CSV table of C-alpha atoms and ligand atoms in Angstrom, one decimal:
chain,number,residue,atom,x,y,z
A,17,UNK,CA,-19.2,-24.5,-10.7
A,18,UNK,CA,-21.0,-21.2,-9.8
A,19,UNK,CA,-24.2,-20.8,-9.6
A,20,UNK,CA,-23.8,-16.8,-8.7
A,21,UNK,CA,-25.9,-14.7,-11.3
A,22,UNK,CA,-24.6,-11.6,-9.6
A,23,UNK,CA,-21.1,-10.2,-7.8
A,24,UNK,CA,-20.5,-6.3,-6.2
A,25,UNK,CA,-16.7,-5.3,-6.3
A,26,UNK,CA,-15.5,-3.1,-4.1
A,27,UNK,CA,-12.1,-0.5,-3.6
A,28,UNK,CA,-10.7,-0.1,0.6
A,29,UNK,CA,-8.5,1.7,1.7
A,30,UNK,CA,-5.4,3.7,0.4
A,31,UNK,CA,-5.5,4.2,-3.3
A,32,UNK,CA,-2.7,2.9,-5.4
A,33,UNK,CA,-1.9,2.5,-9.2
A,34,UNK,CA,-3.8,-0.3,-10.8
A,35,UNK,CA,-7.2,-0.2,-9.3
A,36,UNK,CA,-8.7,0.5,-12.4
A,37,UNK,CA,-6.6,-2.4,-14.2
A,38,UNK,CA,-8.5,-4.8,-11.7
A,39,UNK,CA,-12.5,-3.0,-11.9
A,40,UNK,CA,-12.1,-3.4,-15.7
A,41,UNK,CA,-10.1,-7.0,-15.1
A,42,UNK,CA,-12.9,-8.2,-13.0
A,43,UNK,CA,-16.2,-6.6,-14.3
A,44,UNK,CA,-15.2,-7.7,-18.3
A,45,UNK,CA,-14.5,-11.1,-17.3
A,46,UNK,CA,-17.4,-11.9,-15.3
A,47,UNK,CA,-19.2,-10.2,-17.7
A,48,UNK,CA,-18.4,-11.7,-20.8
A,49,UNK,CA,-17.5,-14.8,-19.9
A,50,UNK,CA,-19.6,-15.8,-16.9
A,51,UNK,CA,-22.5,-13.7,-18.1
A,52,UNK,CA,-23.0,-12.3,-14.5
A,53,UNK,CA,-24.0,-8.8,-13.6
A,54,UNK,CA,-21.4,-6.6,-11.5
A,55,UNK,CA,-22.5,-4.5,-8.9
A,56,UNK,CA,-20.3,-1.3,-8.1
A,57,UNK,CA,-19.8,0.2,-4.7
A,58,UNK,CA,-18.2,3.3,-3.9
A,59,UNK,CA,-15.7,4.4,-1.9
A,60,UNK,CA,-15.4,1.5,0.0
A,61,UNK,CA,-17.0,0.0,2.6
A,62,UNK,CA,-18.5,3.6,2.9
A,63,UNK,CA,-20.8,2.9,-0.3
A,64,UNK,CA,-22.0,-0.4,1.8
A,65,UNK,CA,-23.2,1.3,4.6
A,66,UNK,CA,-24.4,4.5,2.5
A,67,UNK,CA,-26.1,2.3,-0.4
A,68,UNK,CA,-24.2,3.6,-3.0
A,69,UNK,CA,-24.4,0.7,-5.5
A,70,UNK,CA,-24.7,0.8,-9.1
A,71,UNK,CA,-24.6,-1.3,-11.8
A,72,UNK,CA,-21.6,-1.6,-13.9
A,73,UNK,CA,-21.8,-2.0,-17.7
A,74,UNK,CA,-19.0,-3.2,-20.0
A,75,UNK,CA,-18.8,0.9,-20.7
A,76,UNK,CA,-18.8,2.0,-17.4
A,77,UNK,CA,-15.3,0.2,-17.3
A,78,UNK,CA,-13.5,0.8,-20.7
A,79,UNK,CA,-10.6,3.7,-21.3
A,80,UNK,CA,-9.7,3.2,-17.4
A,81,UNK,CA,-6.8,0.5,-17.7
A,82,UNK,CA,-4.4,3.5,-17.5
A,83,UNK,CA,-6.3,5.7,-15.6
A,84,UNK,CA,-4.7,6.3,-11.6
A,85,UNK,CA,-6.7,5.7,-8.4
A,86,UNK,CA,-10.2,4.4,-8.2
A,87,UNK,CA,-13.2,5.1,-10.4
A,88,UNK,CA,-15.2,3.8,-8.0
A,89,UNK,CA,-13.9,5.5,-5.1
A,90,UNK,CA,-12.1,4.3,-1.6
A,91,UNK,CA,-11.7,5.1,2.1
A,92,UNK,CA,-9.5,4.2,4.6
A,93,UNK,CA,-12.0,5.6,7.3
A,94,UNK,CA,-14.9,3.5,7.3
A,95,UNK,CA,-15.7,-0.4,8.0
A,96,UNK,CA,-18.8,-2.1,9.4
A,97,UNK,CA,-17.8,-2.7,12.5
A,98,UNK,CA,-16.6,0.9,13.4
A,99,UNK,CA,-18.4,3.5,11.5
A,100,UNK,CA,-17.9,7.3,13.2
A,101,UNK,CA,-21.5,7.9,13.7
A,102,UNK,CA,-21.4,12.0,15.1
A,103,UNK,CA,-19.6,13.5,18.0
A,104,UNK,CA,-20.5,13.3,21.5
A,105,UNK,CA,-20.3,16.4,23.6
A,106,UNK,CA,-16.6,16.4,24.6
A,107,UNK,CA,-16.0,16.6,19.9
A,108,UNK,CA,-14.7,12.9,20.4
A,109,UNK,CA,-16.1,10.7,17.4
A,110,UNK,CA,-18.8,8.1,18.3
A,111,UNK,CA,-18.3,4.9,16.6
A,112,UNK,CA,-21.5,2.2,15.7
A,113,UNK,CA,-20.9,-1.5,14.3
A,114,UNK,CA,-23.3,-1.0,11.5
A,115,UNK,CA,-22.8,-4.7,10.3
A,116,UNK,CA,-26.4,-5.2,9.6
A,117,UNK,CA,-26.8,-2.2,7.7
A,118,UNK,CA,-24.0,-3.5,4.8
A,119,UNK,CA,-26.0,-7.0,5.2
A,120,UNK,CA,-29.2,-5.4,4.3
A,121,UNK,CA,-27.4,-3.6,1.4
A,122,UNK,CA,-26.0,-6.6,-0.3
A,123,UNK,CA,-29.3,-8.5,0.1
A,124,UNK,CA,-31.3,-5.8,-1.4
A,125,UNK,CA,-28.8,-5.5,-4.2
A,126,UNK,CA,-29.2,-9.3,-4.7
A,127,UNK,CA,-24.9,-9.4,-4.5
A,128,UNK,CA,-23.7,-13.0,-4.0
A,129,UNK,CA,-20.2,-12.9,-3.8
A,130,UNK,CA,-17.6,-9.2,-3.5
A,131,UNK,CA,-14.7,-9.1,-4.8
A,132,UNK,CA,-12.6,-7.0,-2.2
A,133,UNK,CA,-9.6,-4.8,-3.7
A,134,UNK,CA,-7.7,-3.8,-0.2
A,135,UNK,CA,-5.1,-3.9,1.8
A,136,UNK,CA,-4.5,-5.8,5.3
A,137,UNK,CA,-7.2,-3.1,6.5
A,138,UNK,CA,-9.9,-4.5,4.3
A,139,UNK,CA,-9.0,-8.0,4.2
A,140,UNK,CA,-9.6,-7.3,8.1
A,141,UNK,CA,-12.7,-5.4,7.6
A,142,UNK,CA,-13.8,-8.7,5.1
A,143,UNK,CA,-13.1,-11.4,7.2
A,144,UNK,CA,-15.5,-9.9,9.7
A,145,UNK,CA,-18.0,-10.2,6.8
A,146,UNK,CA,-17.3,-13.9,6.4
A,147,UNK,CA,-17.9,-14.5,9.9
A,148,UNK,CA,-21.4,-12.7,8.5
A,149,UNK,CA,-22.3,-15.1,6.1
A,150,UNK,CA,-21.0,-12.8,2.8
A,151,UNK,CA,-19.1,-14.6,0.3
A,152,UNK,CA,-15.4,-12.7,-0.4
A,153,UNK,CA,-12.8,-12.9,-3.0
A,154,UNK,CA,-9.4,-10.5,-1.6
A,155,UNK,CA,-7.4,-8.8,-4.4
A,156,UNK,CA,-4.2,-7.6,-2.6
A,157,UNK,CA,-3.6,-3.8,-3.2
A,158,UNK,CA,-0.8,-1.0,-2.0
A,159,UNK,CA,1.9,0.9,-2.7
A,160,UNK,CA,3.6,-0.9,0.4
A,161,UNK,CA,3.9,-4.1,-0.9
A,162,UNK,CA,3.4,-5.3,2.9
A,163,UNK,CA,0.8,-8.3,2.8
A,164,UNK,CA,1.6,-11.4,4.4
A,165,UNK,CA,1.7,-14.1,1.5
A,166,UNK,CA,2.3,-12.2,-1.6
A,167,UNK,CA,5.3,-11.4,-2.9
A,168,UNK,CA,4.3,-8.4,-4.5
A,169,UNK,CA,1.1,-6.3,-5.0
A,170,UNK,CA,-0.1,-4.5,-7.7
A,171,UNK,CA,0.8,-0.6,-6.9
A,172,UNK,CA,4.2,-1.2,-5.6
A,173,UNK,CA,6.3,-1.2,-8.9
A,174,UNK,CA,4.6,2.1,-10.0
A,175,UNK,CA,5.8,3.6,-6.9
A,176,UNK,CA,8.8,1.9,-7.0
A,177,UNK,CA,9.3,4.1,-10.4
A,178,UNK,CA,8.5,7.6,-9.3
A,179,UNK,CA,10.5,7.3,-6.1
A,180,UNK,CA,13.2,6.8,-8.3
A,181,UNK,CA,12.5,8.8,-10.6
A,182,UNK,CA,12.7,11.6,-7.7
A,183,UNK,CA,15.5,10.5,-6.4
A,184,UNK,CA,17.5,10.5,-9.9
A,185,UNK,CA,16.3,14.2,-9.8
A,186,UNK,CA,17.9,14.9,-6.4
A,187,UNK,CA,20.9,13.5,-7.1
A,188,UNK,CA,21.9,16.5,-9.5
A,189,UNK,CA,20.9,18.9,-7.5
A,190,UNK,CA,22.5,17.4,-4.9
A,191,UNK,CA,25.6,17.1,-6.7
A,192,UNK,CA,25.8,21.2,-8.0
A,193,UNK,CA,25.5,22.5,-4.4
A,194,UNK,CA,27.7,19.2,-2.3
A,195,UNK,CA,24.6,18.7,-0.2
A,196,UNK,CA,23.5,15.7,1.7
A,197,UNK,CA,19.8,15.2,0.4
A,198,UNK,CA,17.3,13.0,2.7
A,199,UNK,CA,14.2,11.3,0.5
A,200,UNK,CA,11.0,10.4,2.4
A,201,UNK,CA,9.4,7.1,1.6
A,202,UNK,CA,6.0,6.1,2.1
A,203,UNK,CA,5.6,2.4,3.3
A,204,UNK,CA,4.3,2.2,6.8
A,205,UNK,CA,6.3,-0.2,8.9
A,206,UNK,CA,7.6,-2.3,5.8
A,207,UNK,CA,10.9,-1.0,4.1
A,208,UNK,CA,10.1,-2.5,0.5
A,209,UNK,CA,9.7,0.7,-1.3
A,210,UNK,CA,12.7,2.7,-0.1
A,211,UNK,CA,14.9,-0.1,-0.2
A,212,UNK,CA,14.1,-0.7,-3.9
A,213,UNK,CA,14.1,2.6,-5.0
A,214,UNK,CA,16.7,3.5,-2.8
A,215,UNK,CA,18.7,0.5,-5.0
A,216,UNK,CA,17.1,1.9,-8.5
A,217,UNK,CA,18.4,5.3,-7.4
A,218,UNK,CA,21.7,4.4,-6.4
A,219,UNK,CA,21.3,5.8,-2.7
A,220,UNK,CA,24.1,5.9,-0.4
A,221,UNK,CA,22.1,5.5,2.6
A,222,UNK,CA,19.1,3.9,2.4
A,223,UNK,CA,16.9,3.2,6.2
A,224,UNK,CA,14.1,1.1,6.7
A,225,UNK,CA,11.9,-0.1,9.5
A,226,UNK,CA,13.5,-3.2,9.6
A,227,UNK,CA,16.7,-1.8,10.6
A,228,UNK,CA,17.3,1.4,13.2
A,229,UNK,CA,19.9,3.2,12.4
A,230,UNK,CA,22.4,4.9,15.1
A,231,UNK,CA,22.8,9.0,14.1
A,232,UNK,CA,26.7,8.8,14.9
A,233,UNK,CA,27.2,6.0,12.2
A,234,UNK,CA,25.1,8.1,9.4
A,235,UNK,CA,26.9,10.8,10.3
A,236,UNK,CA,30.3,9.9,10.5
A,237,UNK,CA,29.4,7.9,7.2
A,238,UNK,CA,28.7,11.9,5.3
A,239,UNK,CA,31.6,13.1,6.4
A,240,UNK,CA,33.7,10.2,5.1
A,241,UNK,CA,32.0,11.4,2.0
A,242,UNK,CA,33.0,14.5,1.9
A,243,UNK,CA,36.9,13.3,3.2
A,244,UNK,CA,36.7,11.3,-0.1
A,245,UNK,CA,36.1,13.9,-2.5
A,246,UNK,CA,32.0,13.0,-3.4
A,247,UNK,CA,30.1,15.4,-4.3
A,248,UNK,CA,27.2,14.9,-2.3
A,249,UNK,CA,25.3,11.8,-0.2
A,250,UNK,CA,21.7,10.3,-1.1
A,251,UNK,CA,19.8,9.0,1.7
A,252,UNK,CA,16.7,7.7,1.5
A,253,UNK,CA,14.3,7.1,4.0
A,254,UNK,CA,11.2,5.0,4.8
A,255,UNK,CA,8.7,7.0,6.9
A,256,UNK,CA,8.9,4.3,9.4
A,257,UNK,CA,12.4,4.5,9.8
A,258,UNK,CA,13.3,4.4,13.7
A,259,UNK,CA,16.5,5.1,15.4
A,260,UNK,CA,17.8,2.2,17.7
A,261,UNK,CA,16.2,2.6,20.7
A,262,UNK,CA,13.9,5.0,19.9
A,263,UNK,CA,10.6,5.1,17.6
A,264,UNK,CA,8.8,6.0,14.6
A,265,UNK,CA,7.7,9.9,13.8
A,266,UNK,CA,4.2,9.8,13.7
A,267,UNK,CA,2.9,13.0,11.9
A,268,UNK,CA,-1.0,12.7,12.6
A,269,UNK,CA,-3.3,10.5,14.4
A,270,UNK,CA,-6.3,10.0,12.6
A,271,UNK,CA,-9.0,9.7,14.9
A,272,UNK,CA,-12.0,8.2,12.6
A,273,UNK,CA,-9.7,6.2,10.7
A,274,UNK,CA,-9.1,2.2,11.1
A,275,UNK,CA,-5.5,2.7,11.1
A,276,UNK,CA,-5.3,5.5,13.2
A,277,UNK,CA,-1.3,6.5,13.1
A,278,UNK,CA,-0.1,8.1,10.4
A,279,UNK,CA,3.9,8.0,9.7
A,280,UNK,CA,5.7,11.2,8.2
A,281,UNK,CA,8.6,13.8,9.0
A,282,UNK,CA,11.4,11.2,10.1
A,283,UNK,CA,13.4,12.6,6.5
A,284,UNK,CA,13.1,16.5,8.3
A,285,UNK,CA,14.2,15.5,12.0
A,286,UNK,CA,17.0,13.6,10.3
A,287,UNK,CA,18.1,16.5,8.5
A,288,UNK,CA,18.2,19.0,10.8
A,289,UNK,CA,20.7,16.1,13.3
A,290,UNK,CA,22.9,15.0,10.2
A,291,UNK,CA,23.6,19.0,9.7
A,292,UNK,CA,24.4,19.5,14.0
A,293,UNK,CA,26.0,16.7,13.7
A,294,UNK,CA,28.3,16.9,10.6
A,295,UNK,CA,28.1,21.0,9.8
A,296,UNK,CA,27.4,19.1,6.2
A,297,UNK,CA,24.5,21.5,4.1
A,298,UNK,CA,21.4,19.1,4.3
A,299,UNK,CA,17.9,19.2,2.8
A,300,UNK,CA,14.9,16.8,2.9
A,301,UNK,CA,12.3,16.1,0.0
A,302,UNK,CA,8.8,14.0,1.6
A,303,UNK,CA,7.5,12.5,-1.5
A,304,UNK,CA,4.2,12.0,-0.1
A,305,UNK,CA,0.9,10.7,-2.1
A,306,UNK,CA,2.7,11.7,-5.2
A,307,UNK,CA,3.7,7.9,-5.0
A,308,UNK,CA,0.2,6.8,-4.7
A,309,UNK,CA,-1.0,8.7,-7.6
A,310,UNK,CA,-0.5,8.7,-11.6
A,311,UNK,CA,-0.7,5.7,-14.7
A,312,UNK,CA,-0.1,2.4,-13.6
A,313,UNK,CA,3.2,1.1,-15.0
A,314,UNK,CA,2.9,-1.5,-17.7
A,315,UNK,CA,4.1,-4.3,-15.0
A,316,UNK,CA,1.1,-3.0,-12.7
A,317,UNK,CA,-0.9,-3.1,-15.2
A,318,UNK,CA,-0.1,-6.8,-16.4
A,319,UNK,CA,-0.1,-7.7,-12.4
A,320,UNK,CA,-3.9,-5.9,-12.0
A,321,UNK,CA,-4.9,-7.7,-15.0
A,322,UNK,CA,-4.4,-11.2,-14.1
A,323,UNK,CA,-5.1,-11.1,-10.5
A,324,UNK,CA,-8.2,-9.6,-11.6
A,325,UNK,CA,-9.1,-12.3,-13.9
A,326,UNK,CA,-7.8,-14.6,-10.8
A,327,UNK,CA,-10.4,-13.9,-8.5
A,328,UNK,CA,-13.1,-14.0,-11.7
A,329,UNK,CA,-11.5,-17.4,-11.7
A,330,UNK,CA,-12.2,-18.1,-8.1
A,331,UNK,CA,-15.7,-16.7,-8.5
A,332,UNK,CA,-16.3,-19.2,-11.4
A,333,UNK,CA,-15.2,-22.4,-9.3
A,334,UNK,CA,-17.1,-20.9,-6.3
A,335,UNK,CA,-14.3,-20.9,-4.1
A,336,UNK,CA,-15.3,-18.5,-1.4
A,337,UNK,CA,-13.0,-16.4,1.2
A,338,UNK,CA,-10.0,-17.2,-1.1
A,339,UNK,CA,-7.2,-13.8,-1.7
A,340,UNK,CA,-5.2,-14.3,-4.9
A,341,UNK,CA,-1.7,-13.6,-4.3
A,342,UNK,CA,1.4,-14.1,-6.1
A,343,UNK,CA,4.2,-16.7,-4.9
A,344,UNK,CA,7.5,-17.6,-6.7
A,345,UNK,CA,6.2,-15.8,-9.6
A,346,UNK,CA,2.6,-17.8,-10.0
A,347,UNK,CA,-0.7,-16.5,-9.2
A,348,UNK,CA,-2.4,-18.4,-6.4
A,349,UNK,CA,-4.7,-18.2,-3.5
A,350,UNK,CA,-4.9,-18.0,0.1
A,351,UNK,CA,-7.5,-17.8,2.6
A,352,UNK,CA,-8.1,-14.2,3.3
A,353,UNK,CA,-8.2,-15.1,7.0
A,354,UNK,CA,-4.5,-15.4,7.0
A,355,UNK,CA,-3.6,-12.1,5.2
A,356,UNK,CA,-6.1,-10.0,7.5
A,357,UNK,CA,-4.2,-7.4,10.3
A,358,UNK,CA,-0.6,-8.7,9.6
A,359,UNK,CA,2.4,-7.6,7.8
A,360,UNK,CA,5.2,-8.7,5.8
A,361,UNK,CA,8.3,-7.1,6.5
A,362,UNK,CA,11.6,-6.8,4.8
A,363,UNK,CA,13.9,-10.2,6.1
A,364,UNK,CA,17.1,-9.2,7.1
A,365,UNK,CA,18.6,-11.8,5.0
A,366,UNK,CA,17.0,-10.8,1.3
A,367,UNK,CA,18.9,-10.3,-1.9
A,368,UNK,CA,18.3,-6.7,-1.7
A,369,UNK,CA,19.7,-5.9,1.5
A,370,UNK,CA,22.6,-8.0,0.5
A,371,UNK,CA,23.2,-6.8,-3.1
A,372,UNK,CA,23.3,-2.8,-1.6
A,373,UNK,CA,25.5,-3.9,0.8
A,374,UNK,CA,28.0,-5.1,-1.4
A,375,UNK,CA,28.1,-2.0,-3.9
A,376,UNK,CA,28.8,0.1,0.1
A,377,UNK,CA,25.0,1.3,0.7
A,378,UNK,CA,25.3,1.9,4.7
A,379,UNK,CA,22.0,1.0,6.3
A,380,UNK,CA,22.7,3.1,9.2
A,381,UNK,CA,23.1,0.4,11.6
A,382,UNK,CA,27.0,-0.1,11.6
A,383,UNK,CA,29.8,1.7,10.3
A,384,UNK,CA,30.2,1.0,6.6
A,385,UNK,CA,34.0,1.8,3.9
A,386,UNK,CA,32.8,4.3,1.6
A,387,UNK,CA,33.3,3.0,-1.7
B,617,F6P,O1,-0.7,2.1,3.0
B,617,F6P,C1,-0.5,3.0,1.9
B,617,F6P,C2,0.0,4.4,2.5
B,617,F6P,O2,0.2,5.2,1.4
B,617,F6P,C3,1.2,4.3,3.4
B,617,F6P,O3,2.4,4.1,2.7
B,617,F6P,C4,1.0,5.6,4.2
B,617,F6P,O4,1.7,5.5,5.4
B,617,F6P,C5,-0.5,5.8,4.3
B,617,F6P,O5,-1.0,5.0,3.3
B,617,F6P,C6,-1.0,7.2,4.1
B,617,F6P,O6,-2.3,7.2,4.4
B,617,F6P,P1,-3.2,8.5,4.1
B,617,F6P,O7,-3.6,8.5,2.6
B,617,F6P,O8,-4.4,8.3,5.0
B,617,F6P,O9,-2.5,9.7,4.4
């Protein structure tokens, strides 16, 4: 058992629906149950290095089950071992490993164990801390639902819903003026979200990382379209879409940021070479952060809930360095080791990719029988 009087929690990286689910899961429990104080930091590894630390009451953490993004606060700039520390003269960002910094903070806050609510980012940014001596529990976050040993993460439903939602809106539209419409996924380099809400949505196209598509086949698939009388073609697209031979469309590099590429504008390129190509009327729609943001779906919230009462578990039976995660439907854990810098791509095989095909989705990688 636990001898820890005293645990700081934590928010890195990209926001997502159900962060609050997991501050309120986390600090109550421990709280209540294991009568230890909760330390909050703010936006992320930032409020480490910064000292922004405060004490979280029971209060402090009630009416935000529902509530989108992070009352604490997050970033997906800043971690210990790379911290932009001013420009030199040339405007390029310095960076400092300001390690000992966070390691004086968490000693003078008397924290014993953080609970880390991140992605593969963070759980990167944490295992350095191990290596430092600080005791870690990992809650897996993001939209993407692209770390390695959970099946799913807490965020990725929600977004799930408003993609589709989105696309159900573009469809009539799409319908009135016989266009082909192109939807913009977020994801990164997984294809989870716009193959799922491309299935919810009933897309006709759907393109993921996993797969490059060939132009010629998504556009010769349209104009099959069109031959048979639809009215108009949904595609949607993950921002990390690629073309086969050829790579992503980066829209900004991020200079001070860990994860310095940032994905976006594959939906417009695509638009403008399906309308060359097929003289077809095409627009594009980039959903954007709108999937990151809003209330948590009630599966979210659930999911938020019990991972963060999880990793009050782990805490509890002082099981250090552990991640919960989810696998065939049961909440588990894994070392946090193993998550760290990887990700957990769609397989080629799954039941999704399998079940669009047979209802004549074309995944833009061979020519596919409109249906
Ligand atoms: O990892 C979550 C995510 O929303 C990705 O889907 C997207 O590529 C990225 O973060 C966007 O990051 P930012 O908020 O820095 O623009």
């Amino acid at each position: 058992m636990t001898t820890v009087r005293r645990a700081g929690i934590l928010t890195g990286g990209g926001d997502c629906p159900g962060l609050n689910a997991v501050i309120r899961a986390v600090t109550k429990t421990l709280i209540f149950e294991q009568g230890l104080e909760v330390m909050g930091i703010a936006d992320g590894f930032v409020g480490l290095i910064e000292n922004r630390i405060r004490l979280l009451t029971p209060d402090a953490v009630s009416n935000i089950l529902t509530r989108g993004g992070t009352v604490l606060g997050t970033s997906n700039k800043a971690t210990p071992r790379h911290y932009p520390a001013g420009k030199d003269d040339a405007g390029n960002t310095i960076f400092q490993d300001v390690t000992d910094r966070v390691l004086q903070h968490i000693a003078e806050h008397r924290i014993e164990v953080l609970v880390i609510v991140g992605g593969d980012g963070t759980m990167s940014s944490a295992v350095h801390l191990i290596r430092h001596g600080v005791h870690l529990i990992g809650v897996p976050k993001t939209i993407d639902n692209d770390l390695m040993h959970t099946e799913i993460t807490f965020g990725f439903q929600t977004a799930v819903e408003t993609a589709t939602e989105a696309i159900d809106r573009l469809h009539t539209t799409a319908a009135s003026h016989h266009r082909v419409m192109l939807v913009e996924t977020m994801g990164r380099n997984a294809g989870w979200l716009a193959l799922n809400a491309g299935i919810a949505g009933g897309a006709d196209v759907i393109l993921i990382p996993e797969i490059p598509y060939r132009l010629d086949v998504i556009a010769a698939f349209c104009q099959q379209r069109v031959a048979q009388g639809k009215s108009s073609t949904i595609i949607v697209v993950s921002e990390g879409a690629r073309p086969a031979g050829g790579s992503q469309t980066v829209d900004q590099i991020v200079s001070d940021s860990f994860e310095q590429i940032r994905l976006g504008g594959v939906s417009r390129m695509l638009a403008r070479q399906i309308g060359h190509a097929t003289g077809i009327e095409v627009r594009d729609t980039i959903l954007g952060h709108v999937q990151r943001g809003g209330t948590p779906c009630a599966f979210d919230r659930v999911l938020a809930t019990k991972l963060g009462h999880a990793a009050t578990q782990l805490i509890a039976a002082a099981r250090w360095d552990r991640m919960v995660a989810v696998q065939q439907g049961k909440i588990t854990d894994v070392a946090i080791e193993d998550v760290a810098d990887q990700e957990r791509q769609v397989p080629l095989d799954c039941q999704e990719i399998q079940a669009a095909r047979g209802v004549g989705t074309c995944f833009g990688d061979y020519p596919s029988a409109v249906v």
